[in-house]
Amino acid sequence: MHGLLTRTYFRKPRGVTLKKVFFRDTLSRSRVIDLTGIEMNATDSDFTWINPLGGLGDTLMLSGVLKLHHDACRDIKYNLIRRTKYLSILKGHPAISKIGFPSKEARIIGTDYWSHESFGRKIHAYDVLTQIFNVKMTEEKPLYFPGRAEIDPILDKIIPWKKHNILFAPSSDSPRKEWPFVLWEQLIARFDAGKYLFVEVGTNRTPYIKGAYSLVNITSPEDVIALARRCDLIIT
């Protein structure tokens, strides 16, 4: 498997200089491969596969970085290893050619930015992802969602919207990041219930937070993104 990365092919877009890109196989840490001067008429099977890792927030960052990459290098695309958790955000992405399962000979790139030495030394996770995909860093750090971003009319109708609406997700894929649930209740109790609505989202392992309007286990990632656009503040 280590030999899979010794030959890497891409068709270099006109006007774009490819310098270094990080690739990752299943056995070794990320490596740097110089792609300068390597050209090829790539077919769908030649594209490097992305192995998505992390939570949904990480996937939104990945989606934003891939959109920047696509806008700069439209001739270069990727295949995506199928993982149900990430399909709702990455399906239909213009930088993704195919979603499925790679062969043993496939080139695979991991999105585990936290394993890179640059992460944590005042380098944002988004910036590490731009390094992995050889994208120019940007202060704005845009996110990108290729699906619908409009709130479901039925959902919009049943939510008792107030003057100020706050969306929050108390649970996390990484429990060490979770705030104690009792503190959420204390936070909500500080606000005027007549003016502020706290909308809670999460999976079936998310407990109900007293004082919140719960949408736990009834929303999809698309719904949550649409709710985020509708609310005044987001707390995660």
PDB file of C-alpha atoms in Angstrom:
ATOM      1  CA  MET A   1       0.000   0.000   0.000  1.00  0.00           C
ATOM      2  CA  HIS A   2       2.861   2.418   0.654  1.00  0.00           C
ATOM      3  CA  GLY A   3       3.785   2.220  -3.011  1.00  0.00           C
ATOM      4  CA  LEU A   4       0.414   3.543  -4.118  1.00  0.00           C
ATOM      5  CA  LEU A   5       1.574   7.120  -3.722  1.00  0.00           C
ATOM      6  CA  THR A   6       4.723   6.880  -5.791  1.00  0.00           C
ATOM      7  CA  ARG A   7       2.903   7.785  -9.016  1.00  0.00           C
ATOM      8  CA  THR A   8       0.146  10.404  -8.998  1.00  0.00           C
ATOM      9  CA  TYR A   9      -1.544  11.765 -12.122  1.00  0.00           C
ATOM     10  CA  PHE A  10      -3.566  14.917 -12.721  1.00  0.00           C
ATOM     11  CA  ARG A  11      -4.355  17.089 -15.690  1.00  0.00           C
ATOM     12  CA  LYS A  12      -2.956  20.523 -14.836  1.00  0.00           C
ATOM     13  CA  PRO A  13      -5.430  23.357 -15.636  1.00  0.00           C
ATOM     14  CA  ARG A  14      -4.225  26.202 -17.798  1.00  0.00           C
ATOM     15  CA  GLY A  15      -2.896  29.148 -15.853  1.00  0.00           C
ATOM     16  CA  VAL A  16      -2.638  27.161 -12.610  1.00  0.00           C
ATOM     17  CA  THR A  17       0.654  26.044 -11.090  1.00  0.00           C
ATOM     18  CA  LEU A  18       0.323  22.968  -8.940  1.00  0.00           C
ATOM     19  CA  LYS A  19       3.042  22.853  -6.301  1.00  0.00           C
ATOM     20  CA  LYS A  20       2.364  20.487  -3.422  1.00  0.00           C
ATOM     21  CA  VAL A  21      -0.621  18.475  -2.274  1.00  0.00           C
ATOM     22  CA  PHE A  22      -1.044  16.203   0.716  1.00  0.00           C
ATOM     23  CA  PHE A  23      -2.231  12.651   0.037  1.00  0.00           C
ATOM     24  CA  ARG A  24      -2.925   9.957   2.570  1.00  0.00           C
ATOM     25  CA  ASP A  25      -3.117   6.205   2.140  1.00  0.00           C
ATOM     26  CA  THR A  26      -4.668   3.790   4.611  1.00  0.00           C
ATOM     27  CA  LEU A  27      -1.417   2.772   6.295  1.00  0.00           C
ATOM     28  CA  SER A  28       0.792   5.833   6.492  1.00  0.00           C
ATOM     29  CA  ARG A  29       0.648   9.430   7.659  1.00  0.00           C
ATOM     30  CA  SER A  30       0.043  12.239   5.175  1.00  0.00           C
ATOM     31  CA  ARG A  31       2.831  12.780   2.697  1.00  0.00           C
ATOM     32  CA  VAL A  32       3.732  15.655   0.405  1.00  0.00           C
ATOM     33  CA  ILE A  33       3.953  14.865  -3.301  1.00  0.00           C
ATOM     34  CA  ASP A  34       5.192  17.343  -5.897  1.00  0.00           C
ATOM     35  CA  LEU A  35       2.701  17.415  -8.788  1.00  0.00           C
ATOM     36  CA  THR A  36       4.387  20.134 -10.832  1.00  0.00           C
ATOM     37  CA  GLY A  37       4.628  19.213 -14.481  1.00  0.00           C
ATOM     38  CA  ILE A  38       2.587  16.007 -14.204  1.00  0.00           C
ATOM     39  CA  GLU A  39      -0.232  15.995 -16.738  1.00  0.00           C
ATOM     40  CA  MET A  40      -2.846  13.508 -17.819  1.00  0.00           C
ATOM     41  CA  ASN A  41      -6.317  13.322 -19.340  1.00  0.00           C
ATOM     42  CA  ALA A  42      -8.025  12.086 -16.186  1.00  0.00           C
ATOM     43  CA  THR A  43     -11.028   9.797 -16.255  1.00  0.00           C
ATOM     44  CA  ASP A  44     -13.473   9.243 -13.419  1.00  0.00           C
ATOM     45  CA  SER A  45     -11.526   6.231 -12.158  1.00  0.00           C
ATOM     46  CA  ASP A  46      -8.299   8.249 -12.033  1.00  0.00           C
ATOM     47  CA  PHE A  47      -9.561  10.792  -9.504  1.00  0.00           C
ATOM     48  CA  THR A  48      -8.163  10.703  -5.990  1.00  0.00           C
ATOM     49  CA  TRP A  49     -10.631   9.510  -3.343  1.00  0.00           C
ATOM     50  CA  ILE A  50     -11.494  11.618  -0.305  1.00  0.00           C
ATOM     51  CA  ASN A  51     -11.962   9.759   2.966  1.00  0.00           C
ATOM     52  CA  PRO A  52     -14.204  12.139   4.986  1.00  0.00           C
ATOM     53  CA  LEU A  53     -13.582  12.153   8.729  1.00  0.00           C
ATOM     54  CA  GLY A  54     -14.862  14.186  11.680  1.00  0.00           C
ATOM     55  CA  GLY A  55     -18.252  15.668  12.453  1.00  0.00           C
ATOM     56  CA  LEU A  56     -20.784  17.524  10.326  1.00  0.00           C
ATOM     57  CA  GLY A  57     -19.118  20.846  11.128  1.00  0.00           C
ATOM     58  CA  ASP A  58     -15.852  19.457   9.784  1.00  0.00           C
ATOM     59  CA  THR A  59     -17.719  18.356   6.664  1.00  0.00           C
ATOM     60  CA  LEU A  60     -19.075  21.857   6.089  1.00  0.00           C
ATOM     61  CA  MET A  61     -15.529  23.205   6.293  1.00  0.00           C
ATOM     62  CA  LEU A  62     -14.367  20.511   3.869  1.00  0.00           C
ATOM     63  CA  SER A  63     -17.202  21.426   1.511  1.00  0.00           C
ATOM     64  CA  GLY A  64     -16.157  25.086   1.591  1.00  0.00           C
ATOM     65  CA  VAL A  65     -12.526  24.250   0.854  1.00  0.00           C
ATOM     66  CA  LEU A  66     -13.521  21.943  -2.011  1.00  0.00           C
ATOM     67  CA  LYS A  67     -15.688  24.710  -3.491  1.00  0.00           C
ATOM     68  CA  LEU A  68     -12.713  27.094  -3.407  1.00  0.00           C
ATOM     69  CA  HIS A  69     -10.619  24.368  -5.038  1.00  0.00           C
ATOM     70  CA  HIS A  70     -13.251  23.781  -7.706  1.00  0.00           C
ATOM     71  CA  ASP A  71     -13.576  27.477  -8.512  1.00  0.00           C
ATOM     72  CA  ALA A  72      -9.803  27.722  -8.988  1.00  0.00           C
ATOM     73  CA  CYS A  73      -9.200  24.355 -10.705  1.00  0.00           C
ATOM     74  CA  ARG A  74     -12.360  23.149 -12.429  1.00  0.00           C
ATOM     75  CA  ASP A  75     -10.494  20.382 -14.267  1.00  0.00           C
ATOM     76  CA  ILE A  76      -9.556  18.626 -11.031  1.00  0.00           C
ATOM     77  CA  LYS A  77     -12.226  16.632  -9.237  1.00  0.00           C
ATOM     78  CA  TYR A  78     -12.344  13.968  -6.540  1.00  0.00           C
ATOM     79  CA  ASN A  79     -14.263  10.825  -5.740  1.00  0.00           C
ATOM     80  CA  LEU A  80     -15.823  10.509  -2.281  1.00  0.00           C
ATOM     81  CA  ILE A  81     -15.783   7.363  -0.154  1.00  0.00           C
ATOM     82  CA  ARG A  82     -19.390   6.626   0.708  1.00  0.00           C
ATOM     83  CA  ARG A  83     -20.252   7.279   4.346  1.00  0.00           C
ATOM     84  CA  THR A  84     -23.942   7.850   5.096  1.00  0.00           C
ATOM     85  CA  LYS A  85     -23.213  10.536   7.664  1.00  0.00           C
ATOM     86  CA  TYR A  86     -21.663  12.914   5.122  1.00  0.00           C
ATOM     87  CA  LEU A  87     -23.837  12.379   2.046  1.00  0.00           C
ATOM     88  CA  SER A  88     -26.443  14.966   3.041  1.00  0.00           C
ATOM     89  CA  ILE A  89     -23.797  17.707   2.903  1.00  0.00           C
ATOM     90  CA  LEU A  90     -21.461  16.580   0.097  1.00  0.00           C
ATOM     91  CA  LYS A  91     -23.901  14.975  -2.354  1.00  0.00           C
ATOM     92  CA  GLY A  92     -24.117  17.100  -5.491  1.00  0.00           C
ATOM     93  CA  HIS A  93     -20.921  18.999  -4.747  1.00  0.00           C
ATOM     94  CA  PRO A  94     -19.331  20.323  -7.979  1.00  0.00           C
ATOM     95  CA  ALA A  95     -15.870  19.098  -6.901  1.00  0.00           C
ATOM     96  CA  ILE A  96     -17.118  15.525  -6.383  1.00  0.00           C
ATOM     97  CA  SER A  97     -17.239  13.292  -9.454  1.00  0.00           C
ATOM     98  CA  LYS A  98     -18.469  10.066  -7.879  1.00  0.00           C
ATOM     99  CA  ILE A  99     -19.520   8.667  -4.496  1.00  0.00           C
ATOM    100  CA  GLY A 100     -18.767   5.029  -3.813  1.00  0.00           C
ATOM    101  CA  PHE A 101     -15.995   2.721  -2.712  1.00  0.00           C
ATOM    102  CA  PRO A 102     -12.381   2.794  -3.933  1.00  0.00           C
ATOM    103  CA  SER A 103     -10.362  -0.097  -5.260  1.00  0.00           C
ATOM    104  CA  LYS A 104      -7.253  -1.391  -3.515  1.00  0.00           C
ATOM    105  CA  GLU A 105      -5.104   0.612  -5.934  1.00  0.00           C
ATOM    106  CA  ALA A 106      -6.953   3.903  -5.380  1.00  0.00           C
ATOM    107  CA  ARG A 107      -5.232   7.044  -4.155  1.00  0.00           C
ATOM    108  CA  ILE A 108      -6.848   8.214  -0.918  1.00  0.00           C
ATOM    109  CA  ILE A 109      -6.616  11.549   0.855  1.00  0.00           C
ATOM    110  CA  GLY A 110      -7.747  11.899   4.470  1.00  0.00           C
ATOM    111  CA  THR A 111      -9.396  14.981   5.964  1.00  0.00           C
ATOM    112  CA  ASP A 112      -8.083  14.418   9.494  1.00  0.00           C
ATOM    113  CA  TYR A 113      -6.665  17.920   9.869  1.00  0.00           C
ATOM    114  CA  TRP A 114      -6.082  17.331  13.593  1.00  0.00           C
ATOM    115  CA  SER A 115      -3.281  14.862  12.798  1.00  0.00           C
ATOM    116  CA  HIS A 116      -1.239  17.493  10.955  1.00  0.00           C
ATOM    117  CA  GLU A 117       1.586  19.172  12.803  1.00  0.00           C
ATOM    118  CA  SER A 118       0.455  22.668  11.772  1.00  0.00           C
ATOM    119  CA  PHE A 119      -2.937  22.289  13.486  1.00  0.00           C
ATOM    120  CA  GLY A 120      -3.205  23.837  16.941  1.00  0.00           C
ATOM    121  CA  ARG A 121      -0.335  26.284  16.562  1.00  0.00           C
ATOM    122  CA  LYS A 122      -2.582  29.253  15.837  1.00  0.00           C
ATOM    123  CA  ILE A 123      -3.589  27.504  12.622  1.00  0.00           C
ATOM    124  CA  HIS A 124      -7.346  27.099  12.166  1.00  0.00           C
ATOM    125  CA  ALA A 125      -8.732  23.721  11.072  1.00  0.00           C
ATOM    126  CA  TYR A 126     -10.039  25.354   7.891  1.00  0.00           C
ATOM    127  CA  ASP A 127      -6.535  26.537   7.027  1.00  0.00           C
ATOM    128  CA  VAL A 128      -5.117  23.041   7.454  1.00  0.00           C
ATOM    129  CA  LEU A 129      -7.754  21.744   5.033  1.00  0.00           C
ATOM    130  CA  THR A 130      -6.685  24.391   2.507  1.00  0.00           C
ATOM    131  CA  GLN A 131      -3.124  23.089   2.883  1.00  0.00           C
ATOM    132  CA  ILE A 132      -4.257  19.503   2.334  1.00  0.00           C
ATOM    133  CA  PHE A 133      -6.050  20.445  -0.899  1.00  0.00           C
ATOM    134  CA  ASN A 134      -3.509  23.056  -2.018  1.00  0.00           C
ATOM    135  CA  VAL A 135      -6.023  25.906  -1.845  1.00  0.00           C
ATOM    136  CA  LYS A 136      -5.035  29.492  -1.152  1.00  0.00           C
ATOM    137  CA  MET A 137      -5.872  30.467   2.445  1.00  0.00           C
ATOM    138  CA  THR A 138      -8.645  32.990   2.906  1.00  0.00           C
ATOM    139  CA  GLU A 139      -9.610  35.097   5.897  1.00  0.00           C
ATOM    140  CA  GLU A 140     -13.308  34.668   5.188  1.00  0.00           C
ATOM    141  CA  LYS A 141     -13.241  30.837   5.390  1.00  0.00           C
ATOM    142  CA  PRO A 142     -16.508  30.338   3.471  1.00  0.00           C
ATOM    143  CA  LEU A 143     -18.690  27.288   4.039  1.00  0.00           C
ATOM    144  CA  TYR A 144     -20.620  25.715   1.190  1.00  0.00           C
ATOM    145  CA  PHE A 145     -23.767  23.619   1.032  1.00  0.00           C
ATOM    146  CA  PRO A 146     -24.768  22.279  -2.406  1.00  0.00           C
ATOM    147  CA  GLY A 147     -28.313  21.307  -1.403  1.00  0.00           C
ATOM    148  CA  ARG A 148     -31.420  23.312  -0.597  1.00  0.00           C
ATOM    149  CA  ALA A 149     -31.012  25.993   2.049  1.00  0.00           C
ATOM    150  CA  GLU A 150     -34.654  27.007   2.447  1.00  0.00           C
ATOM    151  CA  ILE A 151     -36.573  26.026   5.547  1.00  0.00           C
ATOM    152  CA  ASP A 152     -39.317  23.442   5.129  1.00  0.00           C
ATOM    153  CA  PRO A 153     -42.675  25.299   5.041  1.00  0.00           C
ATOM    154  CA  ILE A 154     -44.235  22.857   7.518  1.00  0.00           C
ATOM    155  CA  LEU A 155     -41.339  23.260   9.935  1.00  0.00           C
ATOM    156  CA  ASP A 156     -41.472  27.019   9.533  1.00  0.00           C
ATOM    157  CA  LYS A 157     -45.169  27.008  10.386  1.00  0.00           C
ATOM    158  CA  ILE A 158     -45.031  24.867  13.528  1.00  0.00           C
ATOM    159  CA  ILE A 159     -42.104  26.636  15.198  1.00  0.00           C
ATOM    160  CA  PRO A 160     -43.368  29.417  17.524  1.00  0.00           C
ATOM    161  CA  TRP A 161     -40.905  32.034  16.304  1.00  0.00           C
ATOM    162  CA  LYS A 162     -40.219  35.015  18.548  1.00  0.00           C
ATOM    163  CA  LYS A 163     -38.438  38.346  18.234  1.00  0.00           C
ATOM    164  CA  HIS A 164     -35.054  36.697  18.811  1.00  0.00           C
ATOM    165  CA  ASN A 165     -34.438  33.078  17.804  1.00  0.00           C
ATOM    166  CA  ILE A 166     -31.418  31.062  18.889  1.00  0.00           C
ATOM    167  CA  LEU A 167     -30.462  27.697  17.424  1.00  0.00           C
ATOM    168  CA  PHE A 168     -28.337  25.404  19.567  1.00  0.00           C
ATOM    169  CA  ALA A 169     -26.986  21.871  19.457  1.00  0.00           C
ATOM    170  CA  PRO A 170     -25.979  20.654  22.923  1.00  0.00           C
ATOM    171  CA  SER A 171     -24.612  17.282  21.787  1.00  0.00           C
ATOM    172  CA  SER A 172     -21.437  16.524  19.873  1.00  0.00           C
ATOM    173  CA  ASP A 173     -19.857  13.582  18.080  1.00  0.00           C
ATOM    174  CA  SER A 174     -17.046  14.134  20.555  1.00  0.00           C
ATOM    175  CA  PRO A 175     -18.555  14.046  24.100  1.00  0.00           C
ATOM    176  CA  ARG A 176     -15.519  15.831  25.558  1.00  0.00           C
ATOM    177  CA  LYS A 177     -16.678  18.942  23.677  1.00  0.00           C
ATOM    178  CA  GLU A 178     -20.129  18.900  25.269  1.00  0.00           C
ATOM    179  CA  TRP A 179     -21.195  21.508  27.773  1.00  0.00           C
ATOM    180  CA  PRO A 180     -22.956  20.035  30.849  1.00  0.00           C
ATOM    181  CA  PHE A 181     -26.674  19.997  30.058  1.00  0.00           C
ATOM    182  CA  VAL A 182     -27.582  21.715  33.314  1.00  0.00           C
ATOM    183  CA  LEU A 183     -25.589  24.748  32.166  1.00  0.00           C
ATOM    184  CA  TRP A 184     -27.708  24.961  29.024  1.00  0.00           C
ATOM    185  CA  GLU A 185     -30.817  25.123  31.198  1.00  0.00           C
ATOM    186  CA  GLN A 186     -29.253  27.843  33.339  1.00  0.00           C
ATOM    187  CA  LEU A 187     -28.346  29.819  30.227  1.00  0.00           C
ATOM    188  CA  ILE A 188     -31.867  29.636  28.776  1.00  0.00           C
ATOM    189  CA  ALA A 189     -33.396  30.645  32.135  1.00  0.00           C
ATOM    190  CA  ARG A 190     -31.514  33.962  31.973  1.00  0.00           C
ATOM    191  CA  PHE A 191     -33.415  35.111  28.887  1.00  0.00           C
ATOM    192  CA  ASP A 192     -36.928  36.539  28.652  1.00  0.00           C
ATOM    193  CA  ALA A 193     -39.031  33.644  27.350  1.00  0.00           C
ATOM    194  CA  GLY A 194     -41.441  36.105  25.781  1.00  0.00           C
ATOM    195  CA  LYS A 195     -38.790  37.521  23.482  1.00  0.00           C
ATOM    196  CA  TYR A 196     -36.264  34.711  23.026  1.00  0.00           C
ATOM    197  CA  LEU A 197     -36.830  31.268  21.547  1.00  0.00           C
ATOM    198  CA  PHE A 198     -34.149  28.589  21.948  1.00  0.00           C
ATOM    199  CA  VAL A 199     -34.509  25.920  19.244  1.00  0.00           C
ATOM    200  CA  GLU A 200     -32.778  22.672  20.151  1.00  0.00           C
ATOM    201  CA  VAL A 201     -31.543  20.249  17.473  1.00  0.00           C
ATOM    202  CA  GLY A 202     -29.673  16.981  17.746  1.00  0.00           C
ATOM    203  CA  THR A 203     -29.819  13.215  17.405  1.00  0.00           C
ATOM    204  CA  ASN A 204     -31.681  10.637  19.474  1.00  0.00           C
ATOM    205  CA  ARG A 205     -28.910  10.725  22.105  1.00  0.00           C
ATOM    206  CA  THR A 206     -29.565  14.407  22.771  1.00  0.00           C
ATOM    207  CA  PRO A 207     -31.610  14.967  25.965  1.00  0.00           C
ATOM    208  CA  TYR A 208     -34.343  17.566  26.112  1.00  0.00           C
ATOM    209  CA  ILE A 209     -33.122  20.872  27.552  1.00  0.00           C
ATOM    210  CA  LYS A 210     -35.708  22.527  29.778  1.00  0.00           C
ATOM    211  CA  GLY A 211     -37.018  25.786  28.363  1.00  0.00           C
ATOM    212  CA  ALA A 212     -36.102  25.001  24.756  1.00  0.00           C
ATOM    213  CA  TYR A 213     -38.296  24.231  21.771  1.00  0.00           C
ATOM    214  CA  SER A 214     -37.074  20.762  20.883  1.00  0.00           C
ATOM    215  CA  LEU A 215     -36.601  19.524  17.319  1.00  0.00           C
ATOM    216  CA  VAL A 216     -34.348  16.693  18.505  1.00  0.00           C
ATOM    217  CA  ASN A 217     -34.242  13.702  16.162  1.00  0.00           C
ATOM    218  CA  ILE A 218     -36.741  15.158  13.681  1.00  0.00           C
ATOM    219  CA  THR A 219     -34.473  17.341  11.523  1.00  0.00           C
ATOM    220  CA  SER A 220     -32.022  16.453   8.790  1.00  0.00           C
ATOM    221  CA  PRO A 221     -28.698  18.254   8.280  1.00  0.00           C
ATOM    222  CA  GLU A 222     -30.398  20.168   5.448  1.00  0.00           C
ATOM    223  CA  ASP A 223     -33.118  21.311   7.874  1.00  0.00           C
ATOM    224  CA  VAL A 224     -30.547  22.418  10.446  1.00  0.00           C
ATOM    225  CA  ILE A 225     -28.682  24.480   7.853  1.00  0.00           C
ATOM    226  CA  ALA A 226     -31.942  26.135   6.802  1.00  0.00           C
ATOM    227  CA  LEU A 227     -32.808  26.820  10.458  1.00  0.00           C
ATOM    228  CA  ALA A 228     -29.399  28.390  10.960  1.00  0.00           C
ATOM    229  CA  ARG A 229     -30.165  30.851   8.179  1.00  0.00           C
ATOM    230  CA  ARG A 230     -33.483  31.693   9.825  1.00  0.00           C
ATOM    231  CA  CYS A 231     -32.154  32.193  13.375  1.00  0.00           C
ATOM    232  CA  ASP A 232     -30.361  35.203  14.816  1.00  0.00           C
ATOM    233  CA  LEU A 233     -27.708  33.271  16.722  1.00  0.00           C
ATOM    234  CA  ILE A 234     -26.201  29.785  16.639  1.00  0.00           C
ATOM    235  CA  ILE A 235     -24.602  28.050  19.628  1.00  0.00           C
ATOM    236  CA  THR A 236     -22.865  24.696  19.244  1.00  0.00           C
TER     237      THR A 236
END
